[in-house]
Tab-separated table of C-alpha atoms and ligand atoms in Angstrom:
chain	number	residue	atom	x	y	z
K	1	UNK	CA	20.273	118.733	117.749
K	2	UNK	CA	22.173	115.791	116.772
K	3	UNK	CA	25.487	115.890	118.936
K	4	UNK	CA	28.614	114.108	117.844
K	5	UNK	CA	30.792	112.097	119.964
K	6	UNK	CA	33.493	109.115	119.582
K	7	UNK	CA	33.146	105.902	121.055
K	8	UNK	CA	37.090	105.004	122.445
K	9	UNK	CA	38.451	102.268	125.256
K	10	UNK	CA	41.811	101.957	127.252
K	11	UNK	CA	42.607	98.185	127.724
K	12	UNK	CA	38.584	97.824	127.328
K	13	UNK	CA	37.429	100.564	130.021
K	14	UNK	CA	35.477	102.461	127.553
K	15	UNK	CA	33.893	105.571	127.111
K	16	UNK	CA	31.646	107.900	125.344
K	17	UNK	CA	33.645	111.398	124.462
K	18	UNK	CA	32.363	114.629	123.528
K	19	UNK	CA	33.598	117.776	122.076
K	20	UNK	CA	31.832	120.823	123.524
K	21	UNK	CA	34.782	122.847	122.431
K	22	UNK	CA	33.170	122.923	118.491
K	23	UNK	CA	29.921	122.070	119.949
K	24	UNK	CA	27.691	124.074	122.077
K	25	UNK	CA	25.264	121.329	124.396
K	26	UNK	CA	24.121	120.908	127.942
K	27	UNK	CA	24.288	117.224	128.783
K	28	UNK	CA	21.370	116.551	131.211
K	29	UNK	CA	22.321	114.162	133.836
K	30	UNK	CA	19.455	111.750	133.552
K	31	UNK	CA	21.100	111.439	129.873
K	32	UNK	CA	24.598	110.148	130.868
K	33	UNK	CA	22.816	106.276	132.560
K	34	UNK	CA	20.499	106.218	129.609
K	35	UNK	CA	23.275	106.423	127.118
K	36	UNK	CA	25.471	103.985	129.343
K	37	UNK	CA	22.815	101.381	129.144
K	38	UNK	CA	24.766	98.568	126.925
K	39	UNK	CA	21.453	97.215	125.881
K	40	UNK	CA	19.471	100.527	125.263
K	41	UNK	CA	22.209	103.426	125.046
K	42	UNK	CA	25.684	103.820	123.600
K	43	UNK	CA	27.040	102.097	126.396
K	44	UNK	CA	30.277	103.117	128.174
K	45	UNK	CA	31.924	102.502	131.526
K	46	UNK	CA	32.733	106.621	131.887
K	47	UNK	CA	31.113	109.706	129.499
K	48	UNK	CA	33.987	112.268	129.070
K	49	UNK	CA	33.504	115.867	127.770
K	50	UNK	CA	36.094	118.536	125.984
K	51	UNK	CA	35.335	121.732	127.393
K	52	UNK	CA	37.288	125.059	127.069
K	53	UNK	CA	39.361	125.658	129.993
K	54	UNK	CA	38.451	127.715	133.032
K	55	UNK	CA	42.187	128.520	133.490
K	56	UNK	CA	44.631	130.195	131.187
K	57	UNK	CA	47.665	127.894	131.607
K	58	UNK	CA	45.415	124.506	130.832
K	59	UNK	CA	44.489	123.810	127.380
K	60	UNK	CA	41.047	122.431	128.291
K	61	UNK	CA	39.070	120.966	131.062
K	62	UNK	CA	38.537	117.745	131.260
K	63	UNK	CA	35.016	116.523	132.871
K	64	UNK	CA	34.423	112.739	133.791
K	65	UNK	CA	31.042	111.220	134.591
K	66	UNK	CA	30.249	107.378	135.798
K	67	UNK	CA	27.785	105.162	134.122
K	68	UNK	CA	25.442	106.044	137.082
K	69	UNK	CA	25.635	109.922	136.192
K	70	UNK	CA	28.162	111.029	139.216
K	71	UNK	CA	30.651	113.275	138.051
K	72	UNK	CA	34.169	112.261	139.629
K	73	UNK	CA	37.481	113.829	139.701
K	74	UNK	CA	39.333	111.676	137.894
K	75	UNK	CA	39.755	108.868	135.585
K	76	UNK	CA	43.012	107.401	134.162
K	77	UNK	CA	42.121	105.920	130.882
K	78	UNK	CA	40.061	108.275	130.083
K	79	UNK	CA	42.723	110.462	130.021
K	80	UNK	CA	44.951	108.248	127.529
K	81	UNK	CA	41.835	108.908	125.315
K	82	UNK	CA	41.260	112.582	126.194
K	83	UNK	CA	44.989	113.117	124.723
K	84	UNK	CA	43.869	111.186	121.640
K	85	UNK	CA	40.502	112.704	121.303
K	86	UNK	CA	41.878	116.295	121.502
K	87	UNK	CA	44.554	115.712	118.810
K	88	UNK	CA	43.076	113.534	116.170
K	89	UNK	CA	40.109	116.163	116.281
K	90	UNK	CA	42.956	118.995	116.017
K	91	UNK	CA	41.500	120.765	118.399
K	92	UNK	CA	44.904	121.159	119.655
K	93	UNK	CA	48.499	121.010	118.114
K	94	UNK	CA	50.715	120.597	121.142
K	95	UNK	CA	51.806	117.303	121.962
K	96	UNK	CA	52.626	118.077	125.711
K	97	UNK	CA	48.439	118.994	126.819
K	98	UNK	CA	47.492	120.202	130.063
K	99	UNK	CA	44.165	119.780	131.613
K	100	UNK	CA	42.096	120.476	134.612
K	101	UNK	CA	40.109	117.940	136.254
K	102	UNK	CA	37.939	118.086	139.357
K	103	UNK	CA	40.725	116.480	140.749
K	104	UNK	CA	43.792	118.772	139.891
K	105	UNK	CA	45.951	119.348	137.129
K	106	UNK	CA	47.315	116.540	134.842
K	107	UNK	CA	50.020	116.611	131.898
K	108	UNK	CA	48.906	114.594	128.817
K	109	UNK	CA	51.791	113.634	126.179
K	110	UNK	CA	50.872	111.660	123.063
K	111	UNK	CA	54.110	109.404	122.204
K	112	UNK	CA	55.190	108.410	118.847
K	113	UNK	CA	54.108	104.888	119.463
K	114	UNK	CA	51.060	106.127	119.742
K	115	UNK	CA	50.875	105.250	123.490
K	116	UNK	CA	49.849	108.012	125.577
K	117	UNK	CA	52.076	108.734	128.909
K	118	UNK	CA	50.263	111.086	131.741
K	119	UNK	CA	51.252	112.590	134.641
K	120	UNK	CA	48.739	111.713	137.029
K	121	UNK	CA	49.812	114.332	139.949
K	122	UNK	CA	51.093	112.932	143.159
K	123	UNK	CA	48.858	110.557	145.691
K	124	UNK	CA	47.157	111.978	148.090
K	125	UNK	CA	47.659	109.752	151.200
K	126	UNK	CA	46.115	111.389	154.261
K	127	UNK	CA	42.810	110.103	155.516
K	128	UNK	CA	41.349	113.792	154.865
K	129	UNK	CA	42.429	114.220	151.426
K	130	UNK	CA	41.163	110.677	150.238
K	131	UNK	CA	38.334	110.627	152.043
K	132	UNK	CA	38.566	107.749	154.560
K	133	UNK	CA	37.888	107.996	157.819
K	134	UNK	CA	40.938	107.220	160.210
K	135	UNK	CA	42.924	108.256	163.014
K	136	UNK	CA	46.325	108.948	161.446
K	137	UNK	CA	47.700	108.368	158.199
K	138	UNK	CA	48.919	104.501	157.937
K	139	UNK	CA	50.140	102.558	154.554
K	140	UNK	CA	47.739	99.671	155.674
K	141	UNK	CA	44.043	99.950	157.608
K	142	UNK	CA	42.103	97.467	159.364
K	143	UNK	CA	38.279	97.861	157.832
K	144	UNK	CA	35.236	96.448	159.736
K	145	UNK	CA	33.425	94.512	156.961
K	146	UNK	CA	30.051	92.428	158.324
K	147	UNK	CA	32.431	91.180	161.058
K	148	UNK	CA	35.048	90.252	158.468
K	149	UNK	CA	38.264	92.270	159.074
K	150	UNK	CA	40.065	93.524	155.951
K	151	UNK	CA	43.632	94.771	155.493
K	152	UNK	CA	43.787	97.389	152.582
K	153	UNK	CA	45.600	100.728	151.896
K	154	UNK	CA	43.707	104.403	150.915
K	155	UNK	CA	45.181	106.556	148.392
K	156	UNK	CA	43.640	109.219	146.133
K	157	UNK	CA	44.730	110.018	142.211
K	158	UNK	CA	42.014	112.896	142.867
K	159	UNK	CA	39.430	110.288	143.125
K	160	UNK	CA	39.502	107.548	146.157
K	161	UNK	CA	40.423	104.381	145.805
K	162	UNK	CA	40.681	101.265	148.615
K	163	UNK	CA	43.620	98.563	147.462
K	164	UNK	CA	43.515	94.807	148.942
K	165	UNK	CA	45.783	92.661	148.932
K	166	UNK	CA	45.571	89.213	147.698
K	167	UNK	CA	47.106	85.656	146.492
K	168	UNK	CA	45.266	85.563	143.049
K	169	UNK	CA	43.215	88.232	141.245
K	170	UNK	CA	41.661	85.229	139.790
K	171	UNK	CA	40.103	84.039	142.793
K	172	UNK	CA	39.758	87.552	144.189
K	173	UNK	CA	35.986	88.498	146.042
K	174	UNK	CA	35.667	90.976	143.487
K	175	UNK	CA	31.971	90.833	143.065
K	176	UNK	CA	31.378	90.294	146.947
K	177	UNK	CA	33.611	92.259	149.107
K	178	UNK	CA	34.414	95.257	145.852
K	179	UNK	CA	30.155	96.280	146.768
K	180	UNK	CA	30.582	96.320	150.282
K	181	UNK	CA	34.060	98.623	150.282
K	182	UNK	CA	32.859	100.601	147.584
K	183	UNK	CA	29.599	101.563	149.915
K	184	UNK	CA	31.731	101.121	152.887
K	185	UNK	CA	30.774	103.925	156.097
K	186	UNK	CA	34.861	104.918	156.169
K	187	UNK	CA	35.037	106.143	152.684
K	188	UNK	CA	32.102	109.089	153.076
K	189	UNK	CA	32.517	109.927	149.512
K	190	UNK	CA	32.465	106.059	148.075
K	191	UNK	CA	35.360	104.181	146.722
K	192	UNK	CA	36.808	102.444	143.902
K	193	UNK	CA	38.101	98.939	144.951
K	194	UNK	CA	41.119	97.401	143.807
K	195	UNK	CA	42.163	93.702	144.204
K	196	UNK	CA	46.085	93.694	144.083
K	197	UNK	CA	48.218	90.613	143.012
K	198	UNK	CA	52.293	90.902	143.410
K	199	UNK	CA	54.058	88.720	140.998
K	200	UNK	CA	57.483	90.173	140.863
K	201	UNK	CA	58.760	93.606	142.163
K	202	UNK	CA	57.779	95.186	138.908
K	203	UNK	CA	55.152	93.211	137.699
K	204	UNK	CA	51.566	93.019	138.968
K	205	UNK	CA	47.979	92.174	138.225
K	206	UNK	CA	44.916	93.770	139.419
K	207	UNK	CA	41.258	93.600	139.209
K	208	UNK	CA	38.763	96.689	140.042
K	209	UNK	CA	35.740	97.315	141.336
K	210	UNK	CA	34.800	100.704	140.703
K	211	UNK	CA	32.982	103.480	142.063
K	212	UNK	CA	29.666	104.266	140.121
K	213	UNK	CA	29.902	101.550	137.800
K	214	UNK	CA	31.024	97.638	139.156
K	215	UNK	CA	34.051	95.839	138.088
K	216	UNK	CA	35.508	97.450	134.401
K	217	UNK	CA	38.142	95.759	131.924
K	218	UNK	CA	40.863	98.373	133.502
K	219	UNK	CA	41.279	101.129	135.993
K	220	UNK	CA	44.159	104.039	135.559
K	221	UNK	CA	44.086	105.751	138.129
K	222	UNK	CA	43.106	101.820	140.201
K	223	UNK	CA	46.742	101.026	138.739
K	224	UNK	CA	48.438	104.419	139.879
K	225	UNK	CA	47.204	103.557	143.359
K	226	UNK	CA	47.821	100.204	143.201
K	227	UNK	CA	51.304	100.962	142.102
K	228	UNK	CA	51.597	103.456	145.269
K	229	UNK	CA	50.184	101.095	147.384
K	230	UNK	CA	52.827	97.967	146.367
K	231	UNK	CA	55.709	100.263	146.676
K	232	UNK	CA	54.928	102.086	149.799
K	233	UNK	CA	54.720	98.311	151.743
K	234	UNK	CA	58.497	97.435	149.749
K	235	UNK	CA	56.460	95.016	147.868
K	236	UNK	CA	56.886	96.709	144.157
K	237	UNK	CA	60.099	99.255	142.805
K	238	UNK	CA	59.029	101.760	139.964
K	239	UNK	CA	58.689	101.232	137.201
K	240	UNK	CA	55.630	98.522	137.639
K	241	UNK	CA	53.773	96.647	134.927
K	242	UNK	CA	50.168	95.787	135.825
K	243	UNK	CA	48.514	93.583	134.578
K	244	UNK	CA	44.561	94.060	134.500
K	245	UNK	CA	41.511	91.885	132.726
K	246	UNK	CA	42.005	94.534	129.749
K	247	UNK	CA	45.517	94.666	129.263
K	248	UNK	CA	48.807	96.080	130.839
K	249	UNK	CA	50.132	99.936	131.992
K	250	UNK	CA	53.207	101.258	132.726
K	251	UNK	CA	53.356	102.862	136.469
K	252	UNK	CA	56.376	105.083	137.231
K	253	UNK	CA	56.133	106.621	140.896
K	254	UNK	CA	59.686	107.785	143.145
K	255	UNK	CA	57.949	108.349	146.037
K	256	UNK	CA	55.511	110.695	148.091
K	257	UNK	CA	55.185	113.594	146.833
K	258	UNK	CA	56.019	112.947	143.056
K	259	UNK	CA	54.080	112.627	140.326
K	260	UNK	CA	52.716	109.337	139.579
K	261	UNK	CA	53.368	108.618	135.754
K	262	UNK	CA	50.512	106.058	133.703
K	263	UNK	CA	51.394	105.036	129.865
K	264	UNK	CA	48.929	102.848	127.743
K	265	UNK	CA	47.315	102.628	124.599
K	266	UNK	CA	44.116	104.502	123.638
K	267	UNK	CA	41.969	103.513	121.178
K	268	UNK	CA	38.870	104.901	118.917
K	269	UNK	CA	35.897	102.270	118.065
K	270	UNK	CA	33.840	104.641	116.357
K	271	UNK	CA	32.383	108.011	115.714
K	272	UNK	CA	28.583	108.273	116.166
K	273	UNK	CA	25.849	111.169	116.312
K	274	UNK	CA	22.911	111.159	118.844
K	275	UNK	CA	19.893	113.064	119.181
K	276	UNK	CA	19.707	115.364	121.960
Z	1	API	N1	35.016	105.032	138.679
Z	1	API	C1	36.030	106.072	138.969
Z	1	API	C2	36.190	107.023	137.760
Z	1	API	C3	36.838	106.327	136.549
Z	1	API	C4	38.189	105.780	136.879
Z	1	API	C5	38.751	104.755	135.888
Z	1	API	N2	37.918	104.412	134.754
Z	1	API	C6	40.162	105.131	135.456
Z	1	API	O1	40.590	104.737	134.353
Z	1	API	O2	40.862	105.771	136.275
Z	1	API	C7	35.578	106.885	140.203
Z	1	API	O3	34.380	106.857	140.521
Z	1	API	O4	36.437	107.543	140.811
């Protein structure tokens, strides 16, 4: 069959979407890292699939899979473009969607600017619930790193994610320390690593390193737990802008157990068919 997807991007993390709401397919895994090759496949950072939903208060589920073919709980962007997706295909009318994820709920809203605002969920902040292995629950860790000691803070969006941080993001050991976290023995499930630079208290910049894939144009859910992570250490105040290689997202978070709140663009490159 010849399957039909769109090729879309938030702030340059980009991704390969597919309807299996109209469409009826079973996506074998070793597919997903051939069609992420950028030199052989589609290529795409994350694949994302439209299914119907399992539950019947969510309007569809929401499935995200890394370049390498894991399938992860969670992915921030991708949801900007999920909201998109849904409603340019009319596969949906409302402008208020809700979808399940492996990592929880979320509430998608398309705005009139066409900028897309989601409610994330709240962080998850306890060592169990990220996963990271530690003694009690702290808003900075000391990590073990080839003798190196590193200061960073653990949160979860649904997925894990490891923040550091540092002076610059443009001097930032993304492509040397970002392996070793992401790999590290603490986080059992792997982690996405995010290099944190305060410029003001609402304004930020960040580079990521991320789980499954290596360092991407922009994170989401990196930037919801980067936000967390500056305002938990009085370092950042909600609303935060941050900055990342790809562009800039709005971060709205009042503390522990609210809902974290993302807005950014989403964007379609193209529509495509593939053989499958
Ligand atoms: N690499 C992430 C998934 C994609 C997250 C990112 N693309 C986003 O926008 O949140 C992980 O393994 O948890």
């Amino acid at each position: 069959m010849l399957l039909r997807f769109w090729k879309m991007h938030g702030l340059g993390n980009d991704f390969m979407v597919i309807d299996l709401v109209t469409q009826r397919a079973r996506i074998p895994s070793q597919k997903i890292s051939q069609w992420a090759n950028r030199n052989t496949g589609i290529g795409f950072d994350q694949l994302l699939l439209v299914e119907p939903p399992s539950h019947p208060d969510m309007d569809f589920r929401y499935r995200i899979f890394n370049a390498d073919g894991s399938e992860v709980e969670n992915c921030g962007n991708g949801a900007r473009c999920f909201a998109r997706f849904v409603v340019d295909n009319h596969l949906t009318t409302k402008r208020d969607i809700r979808v399940e994820t492996a990592g929880g709920p979320m509430t998608l809203h398309l705005a009139d600017d066409q900028r897309v605002r989601v409610d994330m969920g709240p962080p998850r902040l306890t060592p169990d619930e990220i996963p990271f292995v530690a003694e009690v629950e702290a808003t900075q860790y000391e990590v073990d790193v080839d003798g190196e000691r590193v200061s960073l803070s653990a949160v979860s969006m649904g997925n894990p994610h490891a923040v550091v941080l540092v002076d610059s993001v443009d001097h930032a050991p993304v492509a040397t320390l970002g392996p070793k976290l992401e790999a590290h023995e603490r986080f059992p499930n792997r982690v996405n690593v995010g290099f944190l630079e305060v410029v003001s208290t609402h304004k930020a910049r960040l580079r990521v390193f991320e789980r499954g894939v290596g360092e991407t144009r922009a994170c989401g859910t990196g930037a919801c737990a980067a936000a967390v992570a500056g305002i938990q250490q009085g370092l950042l105040e909600s609303p935060v802008d941050i900055t990342l290689p790809g562009g800039t997202l709005t971060l709205e978070w009042d503390g522990h157990q609210q809902s974290v709140i993302m807005t950014g663009p989403a964007e379609r490159v193209f529509e495509g068919r593939i053989p499958l």
